[in-house]
Amino acid sequence: MKYPTDHLRTRLACGTRLPAALLGLGLLGGCASFSPDGGLDKVSAITRERMAVAPAPLRTDQDAARVREEVKRLLAGPLDAESAVKIAVLNNRGLQADLAGLGIAEADVVQAGRLRNPTFTFARTSGGGEREYERAFLFDLMGLLTLSTRSDIEGRRFEVIQMRVANATLDLAQNTRQAFFSAVAAQEAAKYQEEAWIAAQAGAELARRMADVGNFSRLRQQREQLFHAESTAELARIRQHAARERERLTRLLGLSGKDRHFTLPERLPDLPAAPLSEKDLVQQAMDSRLDLSMARTEIEGLAKSLGLTRATRFVNVLEASYLNNDATGEPQKRGYEIEVSLPLFDWGQARAAKAEALYTQAMHRVAEMAVNAESEVRDAYGAYRTAHDLARHYQDEIVPLRKRIAEENLLRYNGMLIGVWDLLADARQQVAGVNAAIQARKDFWLAESNLQMALNGSGAASVGMITMSAPASAEAGGGH
Amino acid sequence: MDRRQFLSNAGAAVLGAGLVSKAGAASLPEAPILTDPATQPPLHPMDGRPYNPVVTLNGWTLPWRMKDGVKEFHLVAEPVVRELAPGMKAHLWGYNGSSPGPTIECVEGDRVRIFVTNRLPEHTSIHWHGVLLPNGMDGVGGLTQPQIKPGKTFVYEFEMTKSGTFMYHPHADEMVQMAMGMMGMLIVHPRDPEFMRVDRDFVFLLNAFDIEPGAATPKINTMLDFNLWCWNSRVFPAIDPLVVRQHDRVRVRAGNLTMTNHPLHVHGVDFEVTCTDGGWVKESARWPEVTTDVAVGQMRAIEFDARLAGDWAFHCHKSHHTMNAMGHDVPTMIGVDHRGVVEKIQRLTPDYMVMGERGMADMGEMEMPIPDNTLPMMTGWGQYGPIEMGGMFTVVKVREDQKPGDYSDPGWYPHPQGTVSWEWTGEPMAAERREGPAADAQTLKAVKPAGHHH
């Protein structure tokens, strides 16, 4: 038996009987193809513009070696927030998984940009001594007609996915920055607690010696000893907290083995000379927030698909068939067949209305998102500004005041107006003040990081993206 | 003398005049102002009955005028700034520019008319402590007279029926006003200037303040835990010496307006108490003493012959009262080994230094920075080193060549050869510092009262 596809191939190749539209198949079929960068350039451009970092996929051994080298270089000195973010973006495997997802998505896009393979059906019936062969070649004509629109929609979808990956990168960057600041602050607090602990130790020791020569009662000695004991417990807690914060950062940096012995800076970065001004921040957010960009892109896609649905709502199924009938004893019949389902019962209004409603719904969602984004920026700015002012207040007011109080107390100690115990008690309070200042500065950097995310990413609260629904589907014209 | 020094404070004097005319008494006597805390020379009487004037230690005598045979004085109650010692000024209330106010001197039989103008923010009155007078002149606000409202001037007029040593102080919001330094001495000389005549007659008040180190205003609610023990609102090393000529007959009169007693002790003399609150002490009733206790609210006059030349200490014998501001809750550090602990404390307090490990004498020697407007607890240097005193301490300087009537400081006493304690240079004892005994288990074990063991 002759293999039908060969026959078909011959027929197609000669190209005499098929509709002209079919002729464009070869051309159109090639319009969706894999990009050389796997869609990464766009992702990099987005993240670089917003946070000066760009992810790089780890595909080959050379990639891995290059990343190792770069991470090693960045780990050589004490980390800062920027180098931590760079390491995380290069080295975090979760992000690599997201980048790999980009490839999967692109494959889908390319797939969508290609026509469904033509279908060939062959039927053999026999009865009453008569055998009938029916061969049909089915071709997705509607798919062809809507190919360009679908490619466009799919392109947008891919764009959205690229933005999602970019957003994941920014998320990682933010989480890393926050973990970095938290780890540094916890380390700094532990260091000061250690100082307080040493002072408490000195106090306990001195109290013991006081009691030994009869200058202190056991009660007073034991009070100092208790203070030292409690201070020891507190130190253990604070050290554990610092270790935990450091591990959180280690995970985000994707470090293990020897690499985990990285060095953190001794103290948090200084506050900026002046806080950002609220002016223009909202407009900046409207222009650069990724969630809004994604929503805009999606809604443009929705608009296209709405147009498409409107245009094709009467044409539920449109198929072109190439027929080749053979009945026993009869001459072979050839021809083609176009099947149009009549819109008698389903005029397609429902589908069009649904598409319209979805479009309207999406429009409102985007509007809501914009309103929320604006509010989020203000909210994040408020938190940022308060944290800044508080940190500055601690830095410029409270810590210097504590220092001056300590100086005054030393003067009183010099004048034998107070004893060394008062001095020690004050020193402990001073440590508490410095710790509060460290926390305030950490809060500022966390708030700063949140503000950046509110301006560039999908917001501190990670506003959900609008959902894409059926009408934008590439199957619009080809439902079987 | 420089008794018209108030002119240097012309602004205040002019303001006083303004207030005075507002009060509607055009013929008020002038109210001199003096803010200089140095001892002023005696004010010899220009008119009226003759007497031998006193010298107010770190103070002055209020000038008067005679009007129709009456001695008229004018006291102005007002806020003042008093230097307790160089390096510390206190915001006090006083009279005529100073706290305590100027000494009022008059003579037995004098009729006095004392104008009191109130420039305080609250009402006041004046009680003439120890003086016998008509009840309505006793100055107890509410009881014997309405209080003197701010801006008002009241007149007290009575006759001095007996001589002796007296004081004046408010009897209106008394606790506050005395804690703020309102007080003064009132001396009534005998009608006969030869009665118990002395060559030098010093007067001062014992007073005390509680001023937080680094602050300037007394804490008026303190009852006993004062930190500045003063003679005439001055503390050592700023209390002037009592300068006398050898063999002078010397009288020292002190009034106590603190809230505790002060055993006054003079070195180098034995003295007798010759005048108490009630008057002169008969010779047969006097006790020879070297320390006399001046109880709260009392006045005492002691007299001695300055037989021995030298620099003789004169102080309250409550040793805390010969200290300036100090912490009364500072634990004793004597004998406590600080090795290895100091470095740890210095990690948090870099300028920390061990003090008190060997006692507190370091304090008299070390020049450590202390809070502003605060005096070291022990201070002052003599010709042989730190004197390690503060508060109620001064020196009676007896000199052979001191001129009569000359109160200027002659400097340190030049000891004749071989009359100063000297260092033994023979075979020394082991020079090692002895460690104090360590407390053993028995030392600190509480001994309960013996029960019913028989």
mmCIF file of C-alpha atoms in Angstrom, chain A residues 195 198-199 201-202 205-206 209-213 215-216 218 408 410-421 423-424 427 431, chain B residues 213 325-327 330-339 341 344 347-349 351-353 355 360 363 368-371 377 439 444:
data_model
loop_
_atom_site.group_PDB
_atom_site.id
_atom_site.type_symbol
_atom_site.label_atom_id
_atom_site.label_comp_id
_atom_site.label_asym_id
_atom_site.label_seq_id
_atom_site.Cartn_x
_atom_site.Cartn_y
_atom_site.Cartn_z
ATOM 1 C CA GLU A 195 31.209 44.032 75.753
ATOM 2 C CA ILE A 198 32.603 41.431 79.862
ATOM 3 C CA ALA A 199 31.626 44.407 82.013
ATOM 4 C CA GLN A 201 31.894 39.654 84.342
ATOM 5 C CA ALA A 202 34.200 42.355 85.699
ATOM 6 C CA GLU A 205 34.533 39.402 89.834
ATOM 7 C CA LEU A 206 34.961 42.727 91.589
ATOM 8 C CA ARG A 209 36.642 40.387 95.757
ATOM 9 C CA MET A 210 34.662 43.058 97.613
ATOM 10 C CA ALA A 211 32.849 40.342 99.528
ATOM 11 C CA ASP A 212 36.105 38.528 100.182
ATOM 12 C CA VAL A 213 37.588 41.496 102.027
ATOM 13 C CA ASN A 215 33.283 45.340 101.808
ATOM 14 C CA PHE A 216 30.164 43.765 100.299
ATOM 15 C CA ARG A 218 26.678 38.324 100.186
ATOM 16 C CA GLU A 408 29.335 62.966 83.010
ATOM 17 C CA LEU A 410 32.885 59.329 84.725
ATOM 18 C CA LEU A 411 33.311 62.882 86.021
ATOM 19 C CA ARG A 412 31.117 61.917 88.966
ATOM 20 C CA TYR A 413 33.133 58.795 89.493
ATOM 21 C CA ASN A 414 36.296 60.923 89.451
ATOM 22 C CA GLY A 415 34.758 63.181 92.085
ATOM 23 C CA MET A 416 33.871 60.124 94.209
ATOM 24 C CA LEU A 417 30.254 61.118 93.824
ATOM 25 C CA ILE A 418 29.312 57.726 92.446
ATOM 26 C CA GLY A 419 30.996 54.357 92.652
ATOM 27 C CA VAL A 420 32.275 51.967 90.059
ATOM 28 C CA TRP A 421 28.969 50.057 90.250
ATOM 29 C CA LEU A 423 29.631 53.381 86.286
ATOM 30 C CA LEU A 424 29.133 49.765 85.285
ATOM 31 C CA ALA A 427 27.985 51.346 80.775
ATOM 32 C CA VAL A 431 25.406 49.290 75.372
ATOM 33 C CA PRO B 213 27.020 68.040 91.463
ATOM 34 C CA ALA B 325 30.134 67.015 97.615
ATOM 35 C CA MET B 326 30.706 63.277 97.781
ATOM 36 C CA GLY B 327 28.686 60.180 97.067
ATOM 37 C CA VAL B 330 29.812 54.824 97.163
ATOM 38 C CA PRO B 331 30.953 51.421 98.346
ATOM 39 C CA THR B 332 34.229 51.128 100.199
ATOM 40 C CA MET B 333 36.933 49.947 97.844
ATOM 41 C CA ILE B 334 39.708 49.699 100.401
ATOM 42 C CA GLY B 335 41.732 46.542 100.075
ATOM 43 C CA VAL B 336 39.898 45.321 96.976
ATOM 44 C CA ASP B 337 42.247 43.805 94.443
ATOM 45 C CA HIS B 338 41.461 45.332 91.045
ATOM 46 C CA ARG B 339 43.950 43.339 88.998
ATOM 47 C CA VAL B 341 39.180 43.761 86.327
ATOM 48 C CA LYS B 344 37.563 44.831 81.391
ATOM 49 C CA ARG B 347 36.668 48.326 77.470
ATOM 50 C CA LEU B 348 33.398 50.115 78.053
ATOM 51 C CA THR B 349 34.704 53.142 79.973
ATOM 52 C CA ASP B 351 39.052 56.644 80.996
ATOM 53 C CA TYR B 352 38.172 54.624 84.078
ATOM 54 C CA MET B 353 40.813 54.645 86.813
ATOM 55 C CA MET B 355 40.131 54.940 93.020
ATOM 56 C CA MET B 360 40.444 58.238 99.527
ATOM 57 C CA MET B 363 41.253 62.494 95.959
ATOM 58 C CA MET B 368 40.815 64.586 87.949
ATOM 59 C CA PRO B 369 38.150 66.248 85.828
ATOM 60 C CA ILE B 370 34.867 66.356 87.723
ATOM 61 C CA PRO B 371 31.438 67.775 86.777
ATOM 62 C CA MET B 377 35.288 66.478 97.928
ATOM 63 C CA ALA B 439 37.334 37.760 105.743
ATOM 64 C CA LEU B 444 30.904 37.271 107.979
#
